[in-house]
Each structure stands twice: as structure tokens, then as C-alpha cells.
Amino acid sequence: MPARFLDPVIVWVMWRRELLRSRRDRGQWFGGISRTVLWLVILGFGLGASFRDIEGYTYGQYILPGVITLNVIFASTQSAMALVWDREVGLLREVAVSPAPMLSVALGKLLGGATVSVIQGTVALAFAPLVGVFLEAPRVLLAWAVMLSVGVFLTAVGLVIASRMRTFEGFGSISNGVVLPLYFLSGSIFPLKGIIGGVGFLEIPDELRRQLQAIGIHTLAGGWVVQLPGWLQALVYANPVTYQLDLLRHVLLDFHQMPLELDLAVALILPLLAAGAGAAAMARGRGPR
């Protein structure tokens, strides 16, 4: 691509700017830690006492990938929200009239936001040993790769929204209506399909669990089952974050509920398409004035 369309130096400068902005934002770091403590430690251990286990995993272990994804979502949204601030203070207008290629600015901001998202996701990942999840280096690297996929996708979605918003209030309302459903309809908190849960003091042997599932029995002697209604399942399966989160859960726990081929396809292809849309939206319109 010609240099007038894409300048690696500008991409690097904008990427570094996003990281410096994140490093100086203490509230973002506090939010990442407090969300992890609230969701993983308090909610995980609190509800875990009632749910017992999910396919042999504690509830805290099950929601760990969801908490990581939650941190990625918030970091991505905040990076996109900064675009609204840049417009408010006139920085975006100055960049627009400078020789810097707008596409390079957009890509740098997109990659910077995705990188910050991975860092925020790692904050939650660091709590994994507290719920009994111990990871080798290869799994951590794979988890980072999946986080990057989620971060690129959600930052791009945020840029598309932010490029058309005039105010923080408008961005917040629209983003909450788009981003939060992506999270809650992804299987982050509850399983996607009917499963056999814990039965109080009774432990279900793995072989018996498989035999019961094979004949369609998903509850036993006071156990519990999660089975979403059909219309809600349709929304869940149409949600791209469902497959990215399912892939992250497979990387961390060796447990997944969707076809891995589909998870991989979504994680690899969707961020590229979203990145193109986000960069184009920022480079083309730069938002209404």
C-alpha cells in the first residue's frame, strides 16, 4: 500500500499514545482490578457454593474467561470513547488537516486500544490461581492471542460508533446498548446448553455423566440444569463474542460448547473485517461536526 495511505511511523506513534494514555489513567487500572474482584472472587465464590460444579469445573473457574472478556470489553470501549474526547478538544481536527494519513491514525488507535485490552484482560488472568486454574506459558500466549482477537473486534466496533457520536452521553448510551448485550449473550455467566450440575454432596462420576448426557438426561437427584429458551439461543449463537469466549474457555480450561473450527474461524476472520470497518469509519467520516 502506498505510503500516503499507510505510514508505519504514524501507526506506531498512535499505538504508543494509546498505551501512554492507559498507563496514566489510574481509574482504568482500578476498574480492571475491582471488576475482577467483584465478578471472579465475590460472585464466583458466592454463587459457586450453590452451583457446585459445571462439567467438573467450579463456577469460579467457569466464569474466569468471561471476567477476562469483561475487562477486554471495558478497555476497548474506553479506547473508543477517547475518540469522542479527541474530537471535543479539537485534536482530531488537527490530525485531519495534518499530512498524517488518516488511515494510519485509525489503525494505530485501533491497535493501541486492542493492546490495552489485552493488558486489562491479563489483570483478570492473573487471578486465575485463586480459582484453581494454573496455566503454562503456551496457554498464556494462546489466551493473549484470543484476547487480542476480542480486543480488535470490540475496539473496531467502538470506533464505528464513536466516529458518529457528538457527545460522551450519546456514545455511552449507544455503546451500552451494543456492547453489553454482546457480553451477557455470550455464555459468560451461564452455560450455553443443558449440562449436569453438581448434586450437593454427591459427586457424579465422569463416565456416568457422559452416559446420562448421551440419553438426554441433564439433571439428577437434586442437580441442576441450564437450558436457554430457543429464541435466546438464537441470539447467543448469532453473537460473535460467543465463539471468541468459547475459544478462550477452551484455551484456559479445555472445555468448550461450540465447534472449535467455528470458534477459530470467527476469532481469525471477524477482527480483520471489523478492523477494516473501524479504520474506514474513522478515516472517512471522522464523525459529524
PDB file of C-alpha atoms in Angstrom, residues 8 22 38 43 117 192 209 217 244 270:
ATOM      1  CA  PRO A   8       4.054   2.736   9.816  1.00  0.00           C
ATOM      2  CA  SER A  22      -3.815   3.957  29.549  1.00  0.00           C
ATOM      3  CA  LEU A  38     -16.277  -8.340  42.203  1.00  0.00           C
ATOM      4  CA  LEU A  43     -19.561 -13.694  42.541  1.00  0.00           C
ATOM      5  CA  SER A 117      -7.483  -4.522  26.116  1.00  0.00           C
ATOM      6  CA  LEU A 192     -24.999 -22.258  26.685  1.00  0.00           C
ATOM      7  CA  ARG A 209     -22.159 -38.017  33.450  1.00  0.00           C
ATOM      8  CA  ILE A 217     -30.744 -36.606  30.955  1.00  0.00           C
ATOM      9  CA  GLN A 244     -14.363 -15.942  20.892  1.00  0.00           C
ATOM     10  CA  LEU A 270     -14.115 -11.293  12.241  1.00  0.00           C
TER      11      LEU A 270
END
